PDB file of C-alpha atoms in Angstrom:
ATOM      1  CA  UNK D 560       0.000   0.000   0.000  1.00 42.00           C
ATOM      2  CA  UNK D 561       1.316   3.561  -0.873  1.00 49.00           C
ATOM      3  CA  UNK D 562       1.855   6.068   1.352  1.00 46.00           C
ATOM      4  CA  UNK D 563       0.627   9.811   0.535  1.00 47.00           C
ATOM      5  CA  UNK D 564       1.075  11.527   3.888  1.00 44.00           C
ATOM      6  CA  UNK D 565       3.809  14.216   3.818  1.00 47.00           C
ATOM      7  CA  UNK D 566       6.312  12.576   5.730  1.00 45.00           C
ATOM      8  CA  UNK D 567       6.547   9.469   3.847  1.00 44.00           C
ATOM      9  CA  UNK D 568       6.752  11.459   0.118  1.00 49.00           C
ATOM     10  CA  UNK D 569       9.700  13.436   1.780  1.00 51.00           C
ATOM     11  CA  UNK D 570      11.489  10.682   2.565  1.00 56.00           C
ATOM     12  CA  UNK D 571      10.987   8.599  -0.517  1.00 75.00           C
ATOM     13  CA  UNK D 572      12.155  12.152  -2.066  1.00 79.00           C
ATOM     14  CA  UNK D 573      15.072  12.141  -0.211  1.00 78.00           C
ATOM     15  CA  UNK D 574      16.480   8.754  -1.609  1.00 84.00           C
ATOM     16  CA  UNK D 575      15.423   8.994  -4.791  1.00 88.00           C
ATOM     17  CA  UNK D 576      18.894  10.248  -5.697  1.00 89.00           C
ATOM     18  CA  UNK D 577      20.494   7.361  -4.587  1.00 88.00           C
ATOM     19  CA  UNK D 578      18.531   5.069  -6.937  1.00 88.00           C
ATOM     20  CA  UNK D 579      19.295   7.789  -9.806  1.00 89.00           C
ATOM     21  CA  UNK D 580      22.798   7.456  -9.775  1.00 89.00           C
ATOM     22  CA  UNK D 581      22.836   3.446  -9.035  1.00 88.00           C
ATOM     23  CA  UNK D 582      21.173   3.440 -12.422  1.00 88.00           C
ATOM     24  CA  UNK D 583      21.628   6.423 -14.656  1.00 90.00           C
ATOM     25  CA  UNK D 584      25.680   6.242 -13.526  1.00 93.00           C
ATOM     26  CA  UNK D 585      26.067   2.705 -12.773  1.00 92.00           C
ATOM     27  CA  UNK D 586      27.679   3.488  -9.050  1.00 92.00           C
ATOM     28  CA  UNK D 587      28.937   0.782  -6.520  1.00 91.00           C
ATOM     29  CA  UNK D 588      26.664   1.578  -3.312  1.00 90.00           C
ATOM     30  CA  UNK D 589      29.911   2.821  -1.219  1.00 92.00           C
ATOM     31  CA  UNK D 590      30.689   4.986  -4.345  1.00 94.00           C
ATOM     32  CA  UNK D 591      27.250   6.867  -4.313  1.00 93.00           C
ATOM     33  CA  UNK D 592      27.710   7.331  -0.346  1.00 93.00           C
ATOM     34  CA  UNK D 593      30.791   8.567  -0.867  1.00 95.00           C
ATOM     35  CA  UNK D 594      29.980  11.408  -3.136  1.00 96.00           C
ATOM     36  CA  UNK D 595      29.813  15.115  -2.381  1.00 96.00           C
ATOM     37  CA  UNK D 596      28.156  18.089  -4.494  1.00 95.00           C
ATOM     38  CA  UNK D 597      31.676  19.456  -5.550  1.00 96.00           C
ATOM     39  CA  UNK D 598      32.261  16.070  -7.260  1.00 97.00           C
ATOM     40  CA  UNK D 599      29.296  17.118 -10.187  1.00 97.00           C
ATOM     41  CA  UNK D 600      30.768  18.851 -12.974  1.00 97.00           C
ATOM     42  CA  UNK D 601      27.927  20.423 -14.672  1.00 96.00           C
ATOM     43  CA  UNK D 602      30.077  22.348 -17.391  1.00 96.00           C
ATOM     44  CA  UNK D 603      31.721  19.312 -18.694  1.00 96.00           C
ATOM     45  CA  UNK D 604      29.108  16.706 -17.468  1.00 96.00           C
ATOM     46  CA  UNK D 605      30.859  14.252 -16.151  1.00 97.00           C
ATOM     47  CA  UNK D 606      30.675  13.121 -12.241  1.00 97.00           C
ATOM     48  CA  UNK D 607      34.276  12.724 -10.781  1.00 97.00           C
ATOM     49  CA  UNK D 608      34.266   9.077  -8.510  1.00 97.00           C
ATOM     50  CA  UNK D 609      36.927  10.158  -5.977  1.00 96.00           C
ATOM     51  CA  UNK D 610      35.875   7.979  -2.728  1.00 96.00           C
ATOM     52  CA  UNK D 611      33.795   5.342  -1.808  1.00 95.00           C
ATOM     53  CA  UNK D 612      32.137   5.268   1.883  1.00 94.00           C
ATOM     54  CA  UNK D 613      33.436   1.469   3.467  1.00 93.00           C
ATOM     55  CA  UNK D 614      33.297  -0.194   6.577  1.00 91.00           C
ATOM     56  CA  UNK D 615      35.066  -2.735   8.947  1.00 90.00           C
ATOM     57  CA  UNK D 616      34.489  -5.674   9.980  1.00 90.00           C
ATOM     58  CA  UNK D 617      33.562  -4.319  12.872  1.00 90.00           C
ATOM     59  CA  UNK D 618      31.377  -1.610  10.843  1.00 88.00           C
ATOM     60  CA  UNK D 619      33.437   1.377  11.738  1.00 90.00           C
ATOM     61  CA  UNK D 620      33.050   3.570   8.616  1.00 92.00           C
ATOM     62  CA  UNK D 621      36.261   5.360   6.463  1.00 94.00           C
ATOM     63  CA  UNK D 622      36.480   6.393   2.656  1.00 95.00           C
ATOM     64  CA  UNK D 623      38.901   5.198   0.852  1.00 95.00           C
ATOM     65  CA  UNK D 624      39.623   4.977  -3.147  1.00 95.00           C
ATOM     66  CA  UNK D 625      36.701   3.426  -5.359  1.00 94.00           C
ATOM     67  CA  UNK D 626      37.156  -0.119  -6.662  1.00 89.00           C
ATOM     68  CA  UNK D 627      40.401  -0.909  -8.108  1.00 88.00           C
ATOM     69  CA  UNK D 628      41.696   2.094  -5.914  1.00 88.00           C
ATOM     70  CA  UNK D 629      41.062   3.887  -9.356  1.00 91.00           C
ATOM     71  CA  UNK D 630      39.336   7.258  -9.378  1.00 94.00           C
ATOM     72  CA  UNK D 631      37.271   8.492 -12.714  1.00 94.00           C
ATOM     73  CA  UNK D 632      34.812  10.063 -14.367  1.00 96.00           C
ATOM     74  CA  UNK D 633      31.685   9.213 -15.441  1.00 96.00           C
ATOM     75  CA  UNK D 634      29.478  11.183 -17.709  1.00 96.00           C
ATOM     76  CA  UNK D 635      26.422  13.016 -16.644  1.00 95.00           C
ATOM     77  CA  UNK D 636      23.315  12.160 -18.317  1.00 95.00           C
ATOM     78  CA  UNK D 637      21.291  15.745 -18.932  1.00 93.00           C
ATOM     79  CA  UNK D 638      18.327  14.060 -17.111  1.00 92.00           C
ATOM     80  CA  UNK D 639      20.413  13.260 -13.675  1.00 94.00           C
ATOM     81  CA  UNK D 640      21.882  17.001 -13.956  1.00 95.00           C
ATOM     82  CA  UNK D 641      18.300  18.070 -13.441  1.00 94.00           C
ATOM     83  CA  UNK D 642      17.478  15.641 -10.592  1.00 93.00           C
ATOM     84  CA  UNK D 643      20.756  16.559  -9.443  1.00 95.00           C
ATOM     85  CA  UNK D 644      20.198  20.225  -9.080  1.00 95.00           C
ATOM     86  CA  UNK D 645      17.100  19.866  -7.678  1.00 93.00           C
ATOM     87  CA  UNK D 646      18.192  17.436  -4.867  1.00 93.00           C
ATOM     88  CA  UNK D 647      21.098  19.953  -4.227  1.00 94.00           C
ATOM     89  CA  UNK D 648      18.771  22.506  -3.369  1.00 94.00           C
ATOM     90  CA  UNK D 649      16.150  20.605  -1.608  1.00 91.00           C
ATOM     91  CA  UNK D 650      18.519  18.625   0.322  1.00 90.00           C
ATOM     92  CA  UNK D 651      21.697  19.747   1.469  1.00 90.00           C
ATOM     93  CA  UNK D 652      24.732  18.216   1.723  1.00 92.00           C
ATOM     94  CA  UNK D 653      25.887  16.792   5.543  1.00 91.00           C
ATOM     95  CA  UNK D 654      29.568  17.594   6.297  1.00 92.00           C
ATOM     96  CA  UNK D 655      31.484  14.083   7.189  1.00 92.00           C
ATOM     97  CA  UNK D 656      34.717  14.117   8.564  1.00 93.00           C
ATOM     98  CA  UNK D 657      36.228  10.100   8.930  1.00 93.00           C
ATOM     99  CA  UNK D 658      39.160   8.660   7.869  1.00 93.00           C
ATOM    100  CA  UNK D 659      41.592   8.120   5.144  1.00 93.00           C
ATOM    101  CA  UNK D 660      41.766   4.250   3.868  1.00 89.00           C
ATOM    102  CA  UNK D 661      41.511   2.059   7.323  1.00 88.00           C
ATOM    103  CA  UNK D 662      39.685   3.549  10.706  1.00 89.00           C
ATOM    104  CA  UNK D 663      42.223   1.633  12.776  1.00 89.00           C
ATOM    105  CA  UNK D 664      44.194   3.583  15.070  1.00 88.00           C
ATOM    106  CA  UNK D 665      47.933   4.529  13.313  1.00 88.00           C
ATOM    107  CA  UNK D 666      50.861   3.521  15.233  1.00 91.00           C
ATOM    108  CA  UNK D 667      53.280   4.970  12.817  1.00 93.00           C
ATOM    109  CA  UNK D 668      54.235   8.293  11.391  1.00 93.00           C
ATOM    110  CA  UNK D 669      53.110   6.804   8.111  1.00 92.00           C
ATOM    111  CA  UNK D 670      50.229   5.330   8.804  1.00 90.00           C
ATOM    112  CA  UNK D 671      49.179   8.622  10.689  1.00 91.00           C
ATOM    113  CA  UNK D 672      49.893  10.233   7.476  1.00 89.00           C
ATOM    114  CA  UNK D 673      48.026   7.408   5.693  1.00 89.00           C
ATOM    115  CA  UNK D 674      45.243   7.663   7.141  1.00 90.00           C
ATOM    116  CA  UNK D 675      44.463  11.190   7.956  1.00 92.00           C
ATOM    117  CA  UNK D 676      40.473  11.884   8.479  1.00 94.00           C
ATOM    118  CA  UNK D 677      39.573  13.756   5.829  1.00 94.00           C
ATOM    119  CA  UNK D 678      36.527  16.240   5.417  1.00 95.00           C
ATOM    120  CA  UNK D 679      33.403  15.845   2.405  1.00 95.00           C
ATOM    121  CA  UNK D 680      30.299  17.391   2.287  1.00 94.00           C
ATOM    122  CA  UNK D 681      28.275  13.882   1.558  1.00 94.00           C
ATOM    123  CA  UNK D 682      25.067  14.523  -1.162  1.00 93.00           C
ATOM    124  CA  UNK D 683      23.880  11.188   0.693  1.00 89.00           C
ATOM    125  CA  UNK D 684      23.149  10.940   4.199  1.00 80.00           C
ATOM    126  CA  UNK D 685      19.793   9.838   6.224  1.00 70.00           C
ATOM    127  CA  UNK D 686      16.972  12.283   6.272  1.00 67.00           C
ATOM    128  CA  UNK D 687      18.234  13.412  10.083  1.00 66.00           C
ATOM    129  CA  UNK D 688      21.971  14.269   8.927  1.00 67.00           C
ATOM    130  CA  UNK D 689      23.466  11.075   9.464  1.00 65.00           C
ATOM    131  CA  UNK D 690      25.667   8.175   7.329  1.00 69.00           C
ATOM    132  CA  UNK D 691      23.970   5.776   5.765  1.00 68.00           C
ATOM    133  CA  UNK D 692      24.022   2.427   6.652  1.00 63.00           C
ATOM    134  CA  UNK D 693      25.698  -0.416   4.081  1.00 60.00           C
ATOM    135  CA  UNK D 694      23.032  -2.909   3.168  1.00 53.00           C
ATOM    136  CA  UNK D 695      24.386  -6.856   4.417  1.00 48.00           C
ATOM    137  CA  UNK D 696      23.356  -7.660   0.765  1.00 48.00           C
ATOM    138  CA  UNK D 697      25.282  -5.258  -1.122  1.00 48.00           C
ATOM    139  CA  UNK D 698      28.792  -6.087  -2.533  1.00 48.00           C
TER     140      UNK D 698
END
């Protein structure tokens, strides 16, 4: 049964992004999570995959490269710039600070370097502000 109350549209709404750019971009699920506003190129209209969101085993959350540890771009349907826009606006983005490539604790100068939290403004996040949550079914 469908839902028409307010609340419920909103929040469908809300998502409905996330489904766009599964399909319209063909994104990994931690590489949609992972993306921020300033990663849309609208002049050259192409989306720049930077980060993926990931978590441990013991579902601690960090970003790290995509798949293949290869960042790239993927053109920007015209359609998706439009539902992108308009998401933009209705929703904004929820800054995320976590870190760099492994959420253990560094004990090395390197690793410290390594893995350095780093800072995005995540397009995707729950309706209250906060990371969303890696499905057990998703690769």
């Amino acid at each position: 049964m469908r839902s028409s109350t307010p609340s419920a549209r909103s929040c469908k709404d809300h998502y409905q992004i996330a489904v766009d750019l599964g399909i319209g971009l063909g994104l990994r699920q931690g590489e949609a999570f992972g993306l921020a506003e300033e990663d849309f190129d609208f002049t050259t209209g192409v989306v720049h995959i930077r980060r993926q969101l990931r978590w441990d085993i013991k579902g601690r959350p960090y970003f790290s490269l995509p798949k293949g540890r290869k960042t790239r771009e993927v053109p920007l349907p015209a359609n998706l710039v439009l539902r992108a826009r308009a998401h933009f606006r209705r929703f904004p983005s929820t800054s995320c600070t976590l870190p760099w490539r492994n959420p253990e604790t560094p004990t090395t100068a390197l690793e410290e370097r390594q893995r350095k939290p780093i800072t995005v403004e995540l397009i995707l996040t729950s309706s209250q502000g906060h990371l969303l949550l890696k499905s057990p079914r998703s690769p």
